[in-house]
């Protein structure tokens, strides 16, 4: 008899309910014995074999995690010490990254290295100081601008991996990008690029919007805002 696996969705802010529904549908299609739970406390996180960190507002998520007793430390342990399967989408990608690049000021800040102002004082970026880390990338937040700059782009599914439910090797997934980050830079050869899109301001330039490293996956887009569950199916197939 197979053991039921528990997958958590961080439910501090963002589209966690949609992720839960997609994971449940994906597990049913794969005939995997998976329980999906909403995670708000270290005790709930401790039950999980895998975790999805949803889109939303990265600063808000990090602040709520900091104010929830022991939650930020528990998340960091889950991701970087226990190395359990973790998938960050949009804001979730930011939180599992190793640093932030501001494309307007062209400044990069890595976790653990606070910026120094003109007076020699340390300036803490609240999101950078609350990064969970684990994924060796630097991201640029809100790269595509305001919500009016949202768009949908087709991404080749086979680049993400295989699932018994997907038989068409040329199948694409319509990815929804809303105030999305991009991966500005990879910091390790262990990071595998899964998907790129054209830069709207320079079509000769490609932007990294999905990556994988060991037990971690990060996507700039919101797979939970589509009716399509195939990215969730691939994640469950690969990591659990």
Tab-separated table of C-alpha atoms in Angstrom:
chain	number	residue	atom	x	y	z
A	1	UNK	CA	0.000	0.000	0.000
A	2	UNK	CA	1.481	3.346	-1.049
A	3	UNK	CA	1.929	6.067	1.540
A	4	UNK	CA	-0.100	9.236	1.129
A	5	UNK	CA	2.197	12.151	0.344
A	6	UNK	CA	1.385	15.584	1.696
A	7	UNK	CA	1.949	18.640	-0.472
A	8	UNK	CA	1.586	22.060	1.103
A	9	UNK	CA	0.701	25.382	-0.474
A	10	UNK	CA	1.963	28.388	1.464
A	11	UNK	CA	-1.251	30.219	2.343
A	12	UNK	CA	-0.014	33.518	3.751
A	13	UNK	CA	-1.035	35.586	0.717
A	14	UNK	CA	-1.644	35.142	-2.998
A	15	UNK	CA	-3.478	32.593	-5.148
A	16	UNK	CA	-3.037	29.614	-2.815
A	17	UNK	CA	-6.586	28.271	-3.226
A	18	UNK	CA	-6.126	28.004	-6.990
A	19	UNK	CA	-2.853	26.110	-6.544
A	20	UNK	CA	-4.560	23.697	-4.145
A	21	UNK	CA	-7.297	22.943	-6.679
A	22	UNK	CA	-4.785	22.432	-9.497
A	23	UNK	CA	-2.647	20.097	-7.393
A	24	UNK	CA	-5.678	18.027	-6.414
A	25	UNK	CA	-6.787	17.742	-10.056
A	26	UNK	CA	-3.246	16.916	-11.179
A	27	UNK	CA	-2.853	14.208	-8.532
A	28	UNK	CA	-6.168	12.667	-9.578
A	29	UNK	CA	-5.095	12.587	-13.241
A	30	UNK	CA	-1.779	10.982	-12.275
A	31	UNK	CA	-3.524	8.595	-9.864
A	32	UNK	CA	-1.095	9.680	-7.147
A	33	UNK	CA	-2.099	9.411	-3.498
A	34	UNK	CA	-1.554	13.048	-2.525
A	35	UNK	CA	-3.097	15.171	0.211
A	36	UNK	CA	-2.953	18.918	-0.451
A	37	UNK	CA	-2.995	21.237	2.562
A	38	UNK	CA	-2.795	24.981	3.141
A	39	UNK	CA	0.302	25.927	5.144
A	40	UNK	CA	0.344	28.841	7.593
A	41	UNK	CA	2.336	27.483	10.549
A	42	UNK	CA	5.597	25.573	11.132
A	43	UNK	CA	3.552	22.605	12.387
A	44	UNK	CA	1.630	22.432	9.096
A	45	UNK	CA	4.848	22.810	7.097
A	46	UNK	CA	6.397	19.937	9.040
A	47	UNK	CA	3.733	17.586	7.634
A	48	UNK	CA	4.750	18.280	4.033
A	49	UNK	CA	6.906	16.321	1.600
A	50	UNK	CA	6.707	19.164	-0.927
A	51	UNK	CA	5.747	22.843	-0.983
A	52	UNK	CA	4.351	25.322	-3.504
A	53	UNK	CA	4.889	29.029	-2.835
A	54	UNK	CA	2.246	30.975	-4.778
A	55	UNK	CA	2.229	34.249	-6.625
A	56	UNK	CA	1.086	37.412	-4.911
A	57	UNK	CA	3.167	40.214	-3.446
A	58	UNK	CA	6.612	39.036	-2.372
A	59	UNK	CA	7.061	41.802	0.208
A	60	UNK	CA	3.680	41.021	1.780
A	61	UNK	CA	4.394	37.290	1.912
A	62	UNK	CA	7.809	37.843	3.480
A	63	UNK	CA	6.440	40.269	6.075
A	64	UNK	CA	3.662	37.869	7.081
A	65	UNK	CA	6.209	35.045	7.333
A	66	UNK	CA	8.440	37.201	9.542
A	67	UNK	CA	5.530	38.020	11.854
A	68	UNK	CA	4.312	34.418	12.106
A	69	UNK	CA	6.158	32.789	14.996
A	70	UNK	CA	9.010	30.700	13.648
A	71	UNK	CA	7.615	30.572	10.107
A	72	UNK	CA	10.448	32.269	8.237
A	73	UNK	CA	13.036	30.048	9.912
A	74	UNK	CA	10.915	26.945	9.240
A	75	UNK	CA	10.601	27.844	5.550
A	76	UNK	CA	14.341	28.398	5.206
A	77	UNK	CA	15.034	25.041	6.869
A	78	UNK	CA	12.497	23.253	4.644
A	79	UNK	CA	14.004	24.701	1.467
A	80	UNK	CA	17.741	24.946	2.153
A	81	UNK	CA	18.516	22.413	4.909
A	82	UNK	CA	15.967	19.628	4.495
A	83	UNK	CA	16.001	20.259	0.724
A	84	UNK	CA	12.436	19.125	0.207
A	85	UNK	CA	10.779	19.680	-3.184
A	86	UNK	CA	9.809	23.337	-3.501
A	87	UNK	CA	8.181	25.257	-6.350
A	88	UNK	CA	7.988	29.036	-6.319
A	89	UNK	CA	5.640	30.793	-8.757
A	90	UNK	CA	5.948	34.531	-9.508
A	91	UNK	CA	6.425	36.049	-6.032
A	92	UNK	CA	7.364	32.561	-4.857
A	93	UNK	CA	10.240	32.531	-7.351
A	94	UNK	CA	11.502	35.780	-5.836
A	95	UNK	CA	11.394	34.358	-2.314
A	96	UNK	CA	13.419	31.230	-3.130
A	97	UNK	CA	16.026	33.210	-5.083
A	98	UNK	CA	19.433	34.293	-3.789
A	99	UNK	CA	19.190	37.975	-4.642
A	100	UNK	CA	17.324	40.854	-6.247
A	101	UNK	CA	18.327	43.009	-9.224
A	102	UNK	CA	16.646	46.388	-9.726
A	103	UNK	CA	16.668	46.971	-13.483
A	104	UNK	CA	15.758	50.645	-13.003
A	105	UNK	CA	18.726	51.487	-10.760
A	106	UNK	CA	20.895	48.623	-12.084
A	107	UNK	CA	21.687	47.575	-8.518
A	108	UNK	CA	21.994	43.993	-7.350
A	109	UNK	CA	21.549	42.919	-3.729
A	110	UNK	CA	22.294	39.384	-2.610
A	111	UNK	CA	20.736	37.851	0.487
A	112	UNK	CA	22.987	38.495	3.481
A	113	UNK	CA	24.669	41.543	1.915
A	114	UNK	CA	22.656	44.670	2.836
A	115	UNK	CA	23.083	47.768	0.713
A	116	UNK	CA	25.118	50.662	2.149
A	117	UNK	CA	23.689	54.181	1.761
A	118	UNK	CA	25.630	57.434	1.166
A	119	UNK	CA	26.131	57.855	4.935
A	120	UNK	CA	27.638	54.407	5.419
A	121	UNK	CA	24.489	52.969	6.996
A	122	UNK	CA	23.160	49.519	6.174
A	123	UNK	CA	19.895	49.684	4.239
A	124	UNK	CA	17.801	46.544	4.502
A	125	UNK	CA	15.555	45.647	1.590
A	126	UNK	CA	12.659	43.936	3.381
A	127	UNK	CA	12.212	41.380	0.626
A	128	UNK	CA	15.930	40.596	0.282
A	129	UNK	CA	16.317	40.187	4.054
A	130	UNK	CA	13.420	37.720	4.062
A	131	UNK	CA	14.428	35.572	1.087
A	132	UNK	CA	14.219	31.854	1.823
A	133	UNK	CA	17.057	31.227	-0.625
A	134	UNK	CA	18.096	27.889	-2.074
A	135	UNK	CA	17.813	28.696	-5.766
A	136	UNK	CA	21.069	30.081	-7.175
A	137	UNK	CA	19.565	32.893	-9.226
A	138	UNK	CA	19.185	36.656	-9.040
A	139	UNK	CA	15.751	37.909	-10.075
A	140	UNK	CA	14.406	41.222	-11.300
A	141	UNK	CA	11.022	42.057	-9.782
A	142	UNK	CA	8.040	43.346	-11.804
A	143	UNK	CA	10.162	43.278	-14.938
A	144	UNK	CA	7.192	43.695	-17.265
A	145	UNK	CA	5.808	46.705	-15.403
A	146	UNK	CA	2.290	47.332	-14.184
A	147	UNK	CA	-0.615	44.902	-14.250
A	148	UNK	CA	-1.714	46.413	-17.574
A	149	UNK	CA	1.459	44.901	-19.003
A	150	UNK	CA	0.212	41.378	-18.281
A	151	UNK	CA	0.349	38.872	-21.137
A	152	UNK	CA	0.106	35.204	-22.082
A	153	UNK	CA	2.945	33.337	-23.809
A	154	UNK	CA	3.109	29.718	-25.047
A	155	UNK	CA	5.883	27.638	-23.453
A	156	UNK	CA	6.973	24.197	-24.640
A	157	UNK	CA	5.943	21.660	-22.007
A	158	UNK	CA	8.605	19.067	-22.817
A	159	UNK	CA	11.268	21.500	-21.565
A	160	UNK	CA	9.750	21.211	-18.078
A	161	UNK	CA	9.831	17.427	-17.984
A	162	UNK	CA	7.637	14.415	-18.586
A	163	UNK	CA	4.315	13.249	-17.225
A	164	UNK	CA	2.358	10.108	-18.031
A	165	UNK	CA	-0.630	12.349	-18.781
A	166	UNK	CA	1.141	14.301	-21.567
A	167	UNK	CA	1.742	12.411	-24.808
A	168	UNK	CA	2.269	15.226	-27.326
A	169	UNK	CA	5.988	16.111	-27.337
A	170	UNK	CA	5.227	19.422	-29.079
A	171	UNK	CA	2.519	20.489	-26.620
A	172	UNK	CA	2.626	24.043	-25.286
A	173	UNK	CA	1.303	25.677	-22.127
A	174	UNK	CA	-0.257	29.156	-22.210
A	175	UNK	CA	1.596	30.838	-19.340
A	176	UNK	CA	0.001	33.856	-17.639
A	177	UNK	CA	2.424	36.648	-16.696
A	178	UNK	CA	1.156	39.326	-14.257
A	179	UNK	CA	3.691	41.875	-12.956
A	180	UNK	CA	6.094	38.989	-13.309
A	181	UNK	CA	9.747	38.767	-12.299
A	182	UNK	CA	12.427	37.355	-14.579
A	183	UNK	CA	15.656	35.562	-13.790
A	184	UNK	CA	18.302	38.229	-14.343
A	185	UNK	CA	21.267	35.950	-13.721
A	186	UNK	CA	22.066	32.359	-12.786
A	187	UNK	CA	24.789	31.917	-10.158
A	188	UNK	CA	25.537	28.228	-10.647
A	189	UNK	CA	25.943	25.726	-13.461
A	190	UNK	CA	23.510	23.563	-11.492
A	191	UNK	CA	20.650	25.853	-12.526
A	192	UNK	CA	18.803	24.525	-15.573
A	193	UNK	CA	16.837	26.979	-17.715
A	194	UNK	CA	13.407	25.541	-18.558
A	195	UNK	CA	11.772	28.392	-20.463
A	196	UNK	CA	12.445	31.796	-21.992
A	197	UNK	CA	10.270	34.491	-23.582
A	198	UNK	CA	11.051	37.464	-25.799
A	199	UNK	CA	11.647	40.796	-24.098
A	200	UNK	CA	8.710	43.015	-25.208
A	201	UNK	CA	11.042	46.017	-25.363
A	202	UNK	CA	13.728	44.182	-27.360
A	203	UNK	CA	12.567	41.116	-29.282
A	204	UNK	CA	16.162	40.086	-29.977
A	205	UNK	CA	16.612	39.490	-26.244
A	206	UNK	CA	15.444	36.370	-24.393
A	207	UNK	CA	14.281	36.483	-20.774
A	208	UNK	CA	14.502	33.476	-18.438
A	209	UNK	CA	11.086	32.732	-16.913
A	210	UNK	CA	11.472	29.181	-15.551
A	211	UNK	CA	14.380	27.361	-13.915
A	212	UNK	CA	15.147	24.191	-11.999
A	213	UNK	CA	17.921	23.281	-9.570
A	214	UNK	CA	17.988	20.005	-7.694
A	215	UNK	CA	14.846	19.822	-5.573
A	216	UNK	CA	13.650	23.293	-6.601
A	217	UNK	CA	11.679	24.792	-9.467
A	218	UNK	CA	10.893	28.448	-10.054
A	219	UNK	CA	8.491	29.975	-12.584
A	220	UNK	CA	7.804	33.643	-13.316
A	221	UNK	CA	4.269	32.958	-14.457
A	222	UNK	CA	1.023	31.948	-12.726
A	223	UNK	CA	0.178	28.351	-13.774
A	224	UNK	CA	-2.693	28.319	-11.292
A	225	UNK	CA	-4.564	31.056	-13.205
A	226	UNK	CA	-5.074	28.811	-16.225
A	227	UNK	CA	-7.544	25.937	-16.400
A	228	UNK	CA	-4.594	23.820	-17.579
A	229	UNK	CA	-3.086	21.598	-14.851
A	230	UNK	CA	-0.231	20.119	-16.891
A	231	UNK	CA	2.594	22.091	-15.240
A	232	UNK	CA	1.310	20.864	-11.865
A	233	UNK	CA	1.200	17.320	-13.267
A	234	UNK	CA	4.826	17.589	-14.387
A	235	UNK	CA	5.917	18.966	-11.004
A	236	UNK	CA	4.209	16.153	-9.098
A	237	UNK	CA	5.688	13.576	-11.497
A	238	UNK	CA	9.240	14.918	-11.216
A	239	UNK	CA	9.517	15.818	-7.566
A	240	UNK	CA	7.195	13.505	-5.602
